[in-house]
Amino acid sequence: MKLFSNAPATIELDFAPPRRRRPRLPGWLLLAIGAAALGLAAYDWQAAQAELAEREALTARLRAELRDSRPQQAARTGTPATPEEREPAQRVAGVLNADWAALFADLDRARHPELAVLDLQGDAGRGTLRMTGEAQSVEAAFAYVEKLQRTAALREARIDSHEWVTQGPQMVVRFILTAHWRTAP
């Protein structure tokens, strides 16, 4: 019998230890999958460590070889070059140091309104320039050659060949021009 009508329900306390449940098959399967994943991760880590050690050994060996070869290079470069060795090097240096900017600036100053440059082939090693162009008249082509003669970068400009070509409704002169290029002062 309750003394109070709105009193909480009685609590039953049992101090006996709870019954342990035995692991079931899904638990054992999860444990086996986790152990297999751990084994694979350990194997990958060991393989990566072995590869890293191999690469470190290779890098150390290559650095030692490089360190050993440098004194030989220093001794070899310390001797003066013979004229036979210097000539090709100077030729290559002349080609690499060619003043392309001055050439293009002179070509731009010599442009003619009735002329279009189609192809430009410069050989700094030989000091030659070959140009293909189209002009509205032969006089315009020769005026262009005269302007090129007065530039600082080119000399001996001349028209090697020309032909009349139909360009839409009009005829134009296609010409090939060659000149000597002053590549080095």
mmCIF file of C-alpha atoms in Angstrom:
data_model
loop_
_atom_site.group_PDB
_atom_site.id
_atom_site.type_symbol
_atom_site.label_atom_id
_atom_site.label_comp_id
_atom_site.label_asym_id
_atom_site.label_seq_id
_atom_site.Cartn_x
_atom_site.Cartn_y
_atom_site.Cartn_z
ATOM 1 C CA MET A 1 0.000 0.000 0.000
ATOM 2 C CA LYS A 2 1.271 3.388 -0.943
ATOM 3 C CA LEU A 3 1.377 6.139 1.494
ATOM 4 C CA PHE A 4 1.494 8.867 -1.087
ATOM 5 C CA SER A 5 -0.348 8.767 -4.335
ATOM 6 C CA ASN A 6 2.291 10.415 -6.476
ATOM 7 C CA ALA A 7 5.333 8.711 -4.931
ATOM 8 C CA PRO A 8 7.917 7.146 -7.272
ATOM 9 C CA ALA A 9 7.934 3.478 -7.901
ATOM 10 C CA THR A 10 10.042 1.274 -5.727
ATOM 11 C CA ILE A 11 13.517 0.289 -6.960
ATOM 12 C CA GLU A 12 14.677 -3.258 -6.775
ATOM 13 C CA LEU A 13 18.426 -3.562 -6.217
ATOM 14 C CA ASP A 14 20.263 -6.772 -7.062
ATOM 15 C CA PHE A 15 23.906 -6.836 -6.018
ATOM 16 C CA ALA A 16 24.655 -10.100 -7.741
ATOM 17 C CA PRO A 17 27.381 -9.878 -10.447
ATOM 18 C CA PRO A 18 26.066 -9.668 -14.022
ATOM 19 C CA ARG A 19 26.311 -12.723 -16.160
ATOM 20 C CA ARG A 20 29.221 -12.502 -18.719
ATOM 21 C CA ARG A 21 28.304 -13.045 -22.305
ATOM 22 C CA ARG A 22 30.575 -15.199 -24.427
ATOM 23 C CA PRO A 23 31.983 -13.742 -27.673
ATOM 24 C CA ARG A 24 30.110 -14.794 -30.721
ATOM 25 C CA LEU A 25 31.214 -15.507 -34.290
ATOM 26 C CA PRO A 26 30.907 -11.888 -35.652
ATOM 27 C CA GLY A 27 33.195 -10.666 -32.868
ATOM 28 C CA TRP A 28 35.835 -13.278 -33.670
ATOM 29 C CA LEU A 29 35.598 -12.409 -37.397
ATOM 30 C CA LEU A 30 36.110 -8.699 -36.721
ATOM 31 C CA LEU A 31 39.121 -9.511 -34.549
ATOM 32 C CA ALA A 32 40.631 -11.686 -37.321
ATOM 33 C CA ILE A 33 40.065 -8.976 -39.989
ATOM 34 C CA GLY A 34 41.701 -6.340 -37.762
ATOM 35 C CA ALA A 35 44.698 -8.590 -37.095
ATOM 36 C CA ALA A 36 45.108 -9.257 -40.848
ATOM 37 C CA ALA A 37 44.943 -5.523 -41.620
ATOM 38 C CA LEU A 38 47.545 -4.868 -38.927
ATOM 39 C CA GLY A 39 49.806 -7.526 -40.452
ATOM 40 C CA LEU A 40 49.494 -6.033 -43.959
ATOM 41 C CA ALA A 41 50.237 -2.529 -42.657
ATOM 42 C CA ALA A 42 53.316 -3.809 -40.821
ATOM 43 C CA TYR A 43 54.513 -5.593 -43.964
ATOM 44 C CA ASP A 44 54.055 -2.436 -46.103
ATOM 45 C CA TRP A 45 55.919 -0.363 -43.513
ATOM 46 C CA GLN A 46 58.805 -2.834 -43.452
ATOM 47 C CA ALA A 47 59.007 -2.860 -47.284
ATOM 48 C CA ALA A 48 58.983 0.964 -47.392
ATOM 49 C CA GLN A 49 61.765 1.092 -44.783
ATOM 50 C CA ALA A 50 63.869 -1.365 -46.800
ATOM 51 C CA GLU A 51 63.358 0.691 -50.021
ATOM 52 C CA LEU A 52 64.243 3.910 -48.185
ATOM 53 C CA ALA A 53 67.444 2.346 -46.834
ATOM 54 C CA GLU A 54 68.361 1.147 -50.335
ATOM 55 C CA ARG A 55 67.790 4.612 -51.834
ATOM 56 C CA GLU A 56 69.813 6.274 -49.072
ATOM 57 C CA ALA A 57 72.702 3.900 -49.757
ATOM 58 C CA LEU A 58 72.498 4.632 -53.499
ATOM 59 C CA THR A 59 72.428 8.392 -52.881
ATOM 60 C CA ALA A 60 75.450 8.151 -50.590
ATOM 61 C CA ARG A 61 77.357 6.116 -53.184
ATOM 62 C CA LEU A 62 76.529 8.588 -55.987
ATOM 63 C CA ARG A 63 77.557 11.546 -53.821
ATOM 64 C CA ALA A 64 80.864 9.850 -53.060
ATOM 65 C CA GLU A 65 81.452 9.194 -56.776
ATOM 66 C CA LEU A 66 80.631 12.813 -57.595
ATOM 67 C CA ARG A 67 82.940 14.059 -54.852
ATOM 68 C CA ASP A 68 85.732 11.823 -56.175
ATOM 69 C CA SER A 69 85.268 12.970 -59.803
ATOM 70 C CA ARG A 70 85.289 16.723 -59.087
ATOM 71 C CA PRO A 71 89.025 17.036 -58.359
ATOM 72 C CA GLN A 72 89.727 15.417 -61.742
ATOM 73 C CA GLN A 73 87.469 17.953 -63.447
ATOM 74 C CA ALA A 74 89.150 20.827 -61.635
ATOM 75 C CA ALA A 75 92.563 19.580 -62.710
ATOM 76 C CA ARG A 76 91.366 19.160 -66.283
ATOM 77 C CA THR A 77 89.840 22.654 -66.490
ATOM 78 C CA GLY A 78 92.902 24.246 -64.904
ATOM 79 C CA THR A 79 95.001 23.644 -68.032
ATOM 80 C CA PRO A 80 94.655 26.197 -70.828
ATOM 81 C CA ALA A 81 92.815 25.067 -73.929
ATOM 82 C CA THR A 82 94.686 24.599 -77.180
ATOM 83 C CA PRO A 83 93.738 26.720 -80.216
ATOM 84 C CA GLU A 84 92.102 23.647 -81.777
ATOM 85 C CA GLU A 85 89.839 23.327 -78.731
ATOM 86 C CA ARG A 86 89.140 27.061 -78.482
ATOM 87 C CA GLU A 87 87.989 27.620 -82.075
ATOM 88 C CA PRO A 88 84.797 25.499 -81.928
ATOM 89 C CA ALA A 89 83.951 26.918 -78.508
ATOM 90 C CA GLN A 90 84.343 30.480 -79.774
ATOM 91 C CA ARG A 91 82.201 29.682 -82.800
ATOM 92 C CA VAL A 92 79.431 28.317 -80.607
ATOM 93 C CA ALA A 93 79.731 31.300 -78.265
ATOM 94 C CA GLY A 94 79.412 33.629 -81.249
ATOM 95 C CA VAL A 95 76.227 31.884 -82.373
ATOM 96 C CA LEU A 96 74.751 31.973 -78.882
ATOM 97 C CA ASN A 97 75.661 35.622 -78.367
ATOM 98 C CA ALA A 98 74.279 36.776 -81.725
ATOM 99 C CA ASP A 99 72.414 40.067 -81.489
ATOM 100 C CA TRP A 100 68.987 38.942 -82.662
ATOM 101 C CA ALA A 101 67.309 41.994 -81.153
ATOM 102 C CA ALA A 102 69.387 44.362 -83.300
ATOM 103 C CA LEU A 103 68.636 42.313 -86.416
ATOM 104 C CA PHE A 104 64.884 42.386 -85.797
ATOM 105 C CA ALA A 105 65.008 46.098 -84.976
ATOM 106 C CA ASP A 106 66.792 46.809 -88.296
ATOM 107 C CA LEU A 107 64.287 44.642 -90.179
ATOM 108 C CA ASP A 108 61.465 46.564 -88.540
ATOM 109 C CA ARG A 109 63.005 49.943 -89.476
ATOM 110 C CA ALA A 110 63.427 48.794 -93.086
ATOM 111 C CA ARG A 111 59.824 47.633 -93.543
ATOM 112 C CA HIS A 112 57.919 48.795 -96.591
ATOM 113 C CA PRO A 113 54.123 49.316 -96.745
ATOM 114 C CA GLU A 114 53.760 47.333 -99.996
ATOM 115 C CA LEU A 115 55.791 44.352 -98.769
ATOM 116 C CA ALA A 116 55.192 41.344 -96.498
ATOM 117 C CA VAL A 117 57.897 39.051 -95.083
ATOM 118 C CA LEU A 118 56.735 35.426 -95.269
ATOM 119 C CA ASP A 119 59.773 33.507 -94.053
ATOM 120 C CA LEU A 120 62.969 34.475 -92.256
ATOM 121 C CA GLN A 121 65.901 32.117 -91.722
ATOM 122 C CA GLY A 122 68.929 33.452 -89.912
ATOM 123 C CA ASP A 123 72.118 31.467 -89.437
ATOM 124 C CA ALA A 124 74.285 33.295 -86.927
ATOM 125 C CA GLY A 125 77.087 30.740 -87.285
ATOM 126 C CA ARG A 126 77.529 31.459 -90.976
ATOM 127 C CA GLY A 127 76.353 35.043 -90.749
ATOM 128 C CA THR A 128 73.675 34.644 -93.407
ATOM 129 C CA LEU A 129 70.059 35.677 -93.591
ATOM 130 C CA ARG A 130 67.536 34.271 -96.062
ATOM 131 C CA MET A 131 64.153 35.866 -96.430
ATOM 132 C CA THR A 132 61.076 35.091 -98.511
ATOM 133 C CA GLY A 133 58.629 37.891 -99.107
ATOM 134 C CA GLU A 134 55.845 39.222 -101.285
ATOM 135 C CA ALA A 135 55.599 42.722 -102.730
ATOM 136 C CA GLN A 136 52.941 44.459 -104.752
ATOM 137 C CA SER A 137 55.571 45.523 -107.303
ATOM 138 C CA VAL A 138 59.169 44.838 -108.271
ATOM 139 C CA GLU A 139 60.020 48.436 -107.373
ATOM 140 C CA ALA A 140 58.785 47.874 -103.797
ATOM 141 C CA ALA A 141 60.996 44.779 -103.471
ATOM 142 C CA PHE A 142 64.077 46.673 -104.699
ATOM 143 C CA ALA A 143 63.266 49.626 -102.398
ATOM 144 C CA TYR A 144 63.204 47.165 -99.503
ATOM 145 C CA VAL A 145 66.609 45.782 -100.515
ATOM 146 C CA GLU A 146 68.030 49.319 -100.584
ATOM 147 C CA LYS A 147 66.689 49.965 -97.068
ATOM 148 C CA LEU A 148 68.269 46.728 -95.859
ATOM 149 C CA GLN A 149 71.625 47.796 -97.350
ATOM 150 C CA ARG A 150 71.548 50.898 -95.140
ATOM 151 C CA THR A 151 70.947 48.968 -91.873
ATOM 152 C CA ALA A 152 73.732 48.370 -89.397
ATOM 153 C CA ALA A 153 73.138 44.629 -89.049
ATOM 154 C CA LEU A 154 72.985 43.587 -92.727
ATOM 155 C CA ARG A 155 75.269 43.985 -95.712
ATOM 156 C CA GLU A 156 75.268 42.718 -99.276
ATOM 157 C CA ALA A 157 71.499 42.259 -99.427
ATOM 158 C CA ARG A 158 70.288 41.035 -102.820
ATOM 159 C CA ILE A 159 67.301 39.382 -104.454
ATOM 160 C CA ASP A 160 68.269 35.897 -105.593
ATOM 161 C CA SER A 161 65.022 35.013 -107.373
ATOM 162 C CA HIS A 162 61.543 36.329 -107.945
ATOM 163 C CA GLU A 163 58.305 35.239 -109.600
ATOM 164 C CA TRP A 164 54.861 36.639 -110.232
ATOM 165 C CA VAL A 165 52.165 34.882 -108.217
ATOM 166 C CA THR A 166 48.411 35.289 -108.398
ATOM 167 C CA GLN A 167 47.164 36.357 -104.991
ATOM 168 C CA GLY A 168 43.385 36.562 -105.206
ATOM 169 C CA PRO A 169 42.393 39.183 -107.807
ATOM 170 C CA GLN A 170 45.889 40.709 -108.076
ATOM 171 C CA MET A 171 49.412 39.647 -109.020
ATOM 172 C CA VAL A 172 52.243 39.961 -106.483
ATOM 173 C CA VAL A 173 55.988 39.424 -106.709
ATOM 174 C CA ARG A 174 57.284 36.638 -104.489
ATOM 175 C CA PHE A 175 61.024 36.956 -103.960
ATOM 176 C CA ILE A 176 63.871 35.301 -102.112
ATOM 177 C CA LEU A 177 66.409 37.661 -100.608
ATOM 178 C CA THR A 178 69.779 36.837 -99.049
ATOM 179 C CA ALA A 179 72.080 39.039 -97.014
ATOM 180 C CA HIS A 180 75.172 38.796 -94.873
ATOM 181 C CA TRP A 181 74.596 39.409 -91.215
ATOM 182 C CA ARG A 182 77.123 41.156 -89.003
ATOM 183 C CA THR A 183 76.798 38.823 -86.040
ATOM 184 C CA ALA A 184 79.778 39.943 -83.982
ATOM 185 C CA PRO A 185 81.523 43.320 -83.813
#
